[in-house]
XYZ file of C-alpha atoms in Angstrom:
340
model
C -18.639 -5.232 -32.037
C -18.210 -5.727 -28.283
C -14.627 -4.789 -27.601
C -14.661 -4.372 -23.809
C -12.355 -1.338 -24.057
C -15.268 0.647 -25.571
C -18.091 -0.495 -23.280
C -17.939 2.289 -20.683
C -15.941 5.414 -19.887
C -13.387 5.241 -17.124
C -13.914 7.190 -13.928
C -11.103 8.969 -12.222
C -9.854 11.855 -10.152
C -8.656 14.979 -11.969
C -6.428 17.262 -9.899
C -4.817 20.586 -10.728
C -2.862 22.430 -8.067
C -0.356 25.204 -7.469
C 2.848 25.190 -5.455
C 4.877 28.178 -4.325
C 8.661 28.098 -4.631
C 10.460 30.883 -2.745
C 13.844 30.149 -4.322
C 14.628 26.992 -6.243
C 16.541 25.267 -9.001
C 13.760 22.806 -9.774
C 15.046 20.452 -12.500
C 18.363 20.273 -14.314
C 18.625 20.981 -18.037
C 21.321 20.789 -20.717
C 24.099 23.351 -20.462
C 26.589 24.443 -23.112
C 28.591 26.437 -20.571
C 31.034 24.708 -18.253
C 30.189 24.855 -14.536
C 26.732 26.337 -15.160
C 23.843 24.332 -13.717
C 20.832 25.330 -15.779
C 17.175 24.594 -15.095
C 14.811 23.160 -17.671
C 12.822 25.807 -19.531
C 10.287 26.008 -22.337
C 10.113 29.071 -24.585
C 7.006 30.971 -25.628
C 7.751 33.957 -27.822
C 10.742 35.669 -26.215
C 10.087 34.347 -22.711
C 11.395 31.209 -21.002
C 9.324 29.377 -18.388
C 11.040 26.975 -15.961
C 9.598 23.512 -15.428
C 10.306 20.157 -13.822
C 9.582 17.124 -15.980
C 6.727 14.734 -15.253
C 9.360 11.978 -14.873
C 10.972 13.971 -12.073
C 7.602 14.509 -10.416
C 6.726 10.808 -10.614
C 10.105 10.000 -9.098
C 9.295 12.410 -6.272
C 5.934 10.694 -5.735
C 7.620 7.259 -5.655
C 10.189 8.425 -3.131
C 7.492 10.065 -1.011
C 5.474 6.825 -1.016
C 8.584 5.026 0.195
C 9.141 7.665 2.863
C 5.569 7.171 4.069
C 6.302 3.498 4.655
C 4.950 1.849 1.506
C 6.851 -1.027 -0.096
C 8.037 0.124 -3.524
C 9.309 -2.032 -6.351
C 13.052 -2.816 -6.264
C 15.235 -1.769 -9.189
C 16.488 -4.772 -11.171
C 20.016 -4.507 -12.562
C 19.648 -5.018 -16.307
C 20.033 -3.063 -19.526
C 18.066 -0.900 -19.198
C 17.385 -0.989 -15.461
C 13.799 -1.865 -14.579
C 11.466 -2.508 -11.688
C 10.223 -5.921 -10.585
C 7.017 -5.461 -12.572
C 4.733 -6.882 -9.884
C 1.695 -4.600 -9.417
C 0.093 -7.063 -7.012
C 2.933 -6.695 -4.511
C 4.237 -3.183 -5.195
C 2.126 -0.037 -5.171
C 4.342 1.908 -7.588
C 4.221 -0.827 -10.255
C 0.432 -0.629 -9.997
C 0.176 3.181 -10.119
C 3.058 4.191 -12.405
C 3.172 1.175 -14.710
C 6.180 -0.394 -16.403
C 7.307 -1.837 -19.728
C 8.862 -5.258 -20.375
C 9.612 -5.520 -16.704
C 9.742 -9.317 -16.556
C 6.592 -9.538 -14.481
C 5.480 -12.566 -12.475
C 5.429 -15.843 -14.389
C 2.128 -17.702 -14.819
C 3.237 -20.657 -16.933
C 1.616 -19.087 -20.004
C 3.964 -17.182 -22.327
C 1.138 -15.102 -23.831
C -0.086 -14.071 -20.383
C 3.480 -13.261 -19.289
C 3.958 -11.066 -22.366
C 0.793 -9.066 -21.694
C 1.603 -8.764 -17.983
C 5.053 -7.423 -18.927
C 3.565 -4.070 -19.944
C 1.281 -1.988 -17.749
C 0.027 1.478 -18.660
C 0.333 3.952 -15.811
C -2.782 4.598 -13.750
C -1.492 8.121 -13.058
C -0.978 10.624 -15.882
C 0.835 13.862 -15.081
C 1.903 17.131 -16.604
C 5.291 18.677 -15.869
C 5.453 21.174 -13.011
C 5.340 24.432 -14.985
C 6.122 27.922 -13.749
C 3.482 30.605 -14.231
C 6.205 33.247 -14.262
C 8.984 33.674 -16.803
C 12.650 33.111 -15.994
C 14.401 36.289 -14.827
C 18.031 35.253 -15.507
C 18.785 34.916 -11.798
C 21.986 33.005 -11.051
C 23.477 31.838 -7.761
C 27.276 31.710 -7.422
C 29.099 29.033 -5.462
C 32.435 27.271 -5.128
C 33.451 23.680 -4.517
C 35.956 23.975 -1.664
C 36.982 20.299 -1.521
C 40.093 20.991 -3.604
C 41.607 23.080 -0.812
C 42.330 19.889 1.109
C 44.647 18.724 -1.689
C 46.244 22.086 -2.407
C 44.040 22.906 -5.396
C 42.037 26.053 -5.946
C 38.284 26.196 -5.263
C 36.142 25.276 -8.281
C 33.595 28.048 -8.963
C 30.189 27.231 -10.415
C 26.878 28.920 -11.140
C 23.301 27.717 -10.689
C 20.203 29.180 -12.292
C 17.478 29.887 -9.718
C 13.855 30.935 -9.842
C 10.872 31.792 -7.637
C 7.113 31.977 -8.102
C 3.965 29.909 -8.576
C 4.065 26.585 -10.406
C 1.161 24.484 -11.714
C 0.778 20.724 -12.150
C -2.128 18.450 -13.122
C -2.771 14.747 -12.529
C -5.378 12.278 -13.713
C -5.817 9.105 -11.639
C -7.803 6.278 -13.261
C -9.441 5.024 -10.080
C -11.162 2.043 -11.678
C -7.830 0.686 -12.978
C -6.086 0.559 -9.604
C -5.554 -3.079 -8.675
C -6.718 -4.509 -11.990
C -5.912 -4.609 -15.706
C -2.624 -5.553 -17.365
C -0.246 -6.963 -14.804
C -3.135 -8.749 -13.087
C -3.954 -11.124 -15.980
C -4.255 -14.782 -14.973
C -5.536 -16.325 -18.201
C -6.411 -15.587 -21.840
C -9.412 -17.468 -23.216
C -10.838 -17.640 -26.756
C -14.484 -16.534 -26.936
C -14.993 -17.501 -30.580
C -13.983 -20.152 -33.076
C -11.251 -19.349 -35.583
C -12.547 -17.745 -38.777
C -10.948 -16.518 -41.983
C -13.479 -13.699 -42.476
C -12.478 -10.985 -40.013
C -15.449 -8.729 -40.823
C -17.905 -11.486 -39.992
C -15.994 -12.348 -36.835
C -16.218 -8.769 -35.553
C -20.011 -8.926 -35.781
C -19.976 -11.368 -32.897
C -21.942 -10.407 -29.785
C -19.259 -11.874 -27.540
C -17.258 -9.478 -25.379
C -13.554 -9.577 -26.206
C -10.314 -7.703 -25.558
C -8.315 -8.336 -28.720
C -8.171 -10.348 -31.949
C -5.637 -13.149 -32.209
C -4.131 -13.838 -35.628
C -3.115 -17.400 -36.484
C -1.936 -17.499 -40.085
C -4.990 -16.629 -42.199
C -7.445 -17.191 -39.350
C -8.690 -14.926 -36.595
C -10.258 -15.470 -33.183
C -11.599 -13.246 -30.403
C -9.736 -13.387 -27.099
C -10.798 -12.391 -23.596
C -8.479 -11.572 -20.680
C -9.186 -13.038 -17.250
C -7.974 -11.043 -14.258
C -7.280 -11.860 -10.639
C -10.024 -10.821 -8.224
C -9.756 -7.108 -7.449
C -9.525 -6.294 -3.752
C -11.520 -3.061 -3.211
C -9.823 -2.395 0.127
C -6.346 -2.520 -1.434
C -7.513 -0.345 -4.348
C -8.949 2.236 -1.922
C -5.805 2.255 0.219
C -3.593 2.732 -2.843
C -5.723 5.622 -4.086
C -5.509 7.197 -0.638
C -1.748 6.599 -0.586
C -1.172 8.649 -3.736
C -3.236 11.505 -2.267
C -1.209 11.313 0.941
C 2.016 11.438 -1.075
C 0.801 14.613 -2.790
C 0.114 16.134 0.643
C 3.710 15.461 1.720
C 5.449 15.698 -1.657
C 9.148 16.566 -1.598
C 11.704 16.669 -4.446
C 14.020 13.733 -5.123
C 16.942 15.704 -6.552
C 18.747 18.984 -5.856
C 17.357 19.041 -2.334
C 20.624 19.348 -0.406
C 21.123 22.969 -1.504
C 17.658 23.772 -2.851
C 15.106 22.284 -0.489
C 11.609 23.135 -1.728
C 8.018 22.420 -0.734
C 5.990 20.708 -3.479
C 2.784 20.326 -1.472
C -0.416 21.972 -2.787
C -1.194 25.554 -1.847
C -4.300 25.836 -4.045
C -6.027 22.770 -5.501
C -9.051 21.884 -7.605
C -10.095 18.220 -7.623
C -13.022 16.621 -9.453
C -14.411 13.100 -9.818
C -14.775 12.833 -13.584
C -16.024 10.482 -16.278
C -13.481 9.622 -18.937
C -9.853 10.724 -19.131
C -10.612 14.391 -18.604
C -8.558 17.022 -16.867
C -10.970 19.968 -17.038
C -8.807 22.408 -15.059
C -5.535 21.649 -16.849
C -5.196 25.160 -18.336
C -7.401 27.069 -15.889
C -5.824 30.145 -14.240
C -6.532 29.246 -10.604
C -5.300 32.605 -9.309
C -7.139 35.810 -10.205
C -4.777 37.598 -12.602
C -6.683 40.861 -12.106
C -5.405 40.974 -8.526
C -1.721 40.255 -9.080
C -0.767 42.001 -5.841
C -2.800 39.374 -3.952
C -3.201 35.605 -4.074
C -6.946 35.263 -4.684
C -8.797 32.165 -5.918
C -10.187 32.685 -9.419
C -13.692 31.379 -8.680
C -15.077 32.875 -11.891
C -12.794 30.742 -14.056
C -13.443 27.635 -11.942
C -17.231 28.123 -12.215
C -16.952 28.555 -15.991
C -14.987 25.341 -16.417
C -17.369 23.494 -14.099
C -20.320 24.526 -16.277
C -18.476 23.723 -19.516
C -17.603 20.201 -18.358
C -20.828 19.619 -16.403
C -21.567 16.386 -18.291
C -18.098 15.046 -17.470
C -18.137 15.672 -13.711
C -19.876 13.119 -11.504
C -22.966 14.231 -9.565
C -23.838 12.989 -6.065
C -26.908 14.156 -4.120
C -27.472 16.856 -6.780
C -23.998 18.285 -6.124
C -21.009 18.120 -8.429
C -18.156 16.003 -7.077
C -15.752 18.949 -7.137
C -13.820 20.655 -4.376
C -11.459 23.633 -4.161
C -8.886 23.597 -1.368
C -6.545 26.411 -0.369
C -3.903 27.229 2.234
C -5.290 30.175 4.162
C -1.801 31.329 5.193
C -0.897 31.873 1.514
C -4.207 32.276 -0.328
C -6.900 34.828 0.501
C -10.348 33.490 1.345
C -12.750 34.077 -1.566
C -15.142 36.929 -0.775
C -18.228 35.550 -2.556
C -18.983 31.823 -2.324
C -22.615 32.133 -3.423
C -23.619 29.383 -5.874
C -19.987 28.481 -6.266
C -18.054 25.236 -5.899
C -17.291 23.607 -2.563
C -14.369 25.639 -1.174
C -12.447 24.382 1.860
C -9.298 25.367 3.709
C -6.553 22.747 3.705
C -6.097 21.193 7.127
């Protein structure tokens, strides 16, 4: 069997980083109390931990890309609303994917159908607080009613502060290619009724087409990938992380979502080795110290999944020296750099 999806592992960039929120109301949740703006939380035991959804974070990345001058896909008025579904023209359709977005027409209905769905190149976790919610509430009042003789409308907003963690996996070898870039679908076998025999074929294929009681192997043909465009789009998403700002609740709760401590690795396969790693040393809670011991342990555990170049692992730790203390012992450790 030579299904091309199983021929080789993907290679990508795995990133885990921390942000520091001084005071924030990161992402709105469902409230059963009138005039109370709650934040999303997940419960573990008796403790609630605030978070912002991955959808909200992707929206922030899209808006940041737009703010940096990139052309993002327009929203098409339909039910439900959708993007243009053109990953060749729009960077966000390439990176974040889409579903049934009415992508560019090729004159082939089967090609159009496959191009109408693109799996996201970027996978993300929610932005999760490392500290439990402390029941802090901000009080405010909507004063607009005073202009019409009405009373001010009081309201409350849940707020929080502390360190938050988020992880991303970017499939670098899928940027600028794959579904959405299909130009043709070609059969690579004759139709057969015996599926088991057909799957013994040495031909490379992407999927099996069913035509009544007969089967055939099909191969997708893609437009030529432009390595320069793929590189620039990968760099664009890293730039957007460097300047990331929230899309909602920013008028009263402006926050900084840029990395303060980051671990990034060039990995084989869809791996996020540092997804659950405590990047700050919990033994020194009165300080913000990089947990190099944990990072070294994970690096050794996933050694076969991290790319090697010139006998060095493709892994780097970056930190903001105004917020994070410089590690005291860097002997035989990972590549640690200050963020500049």
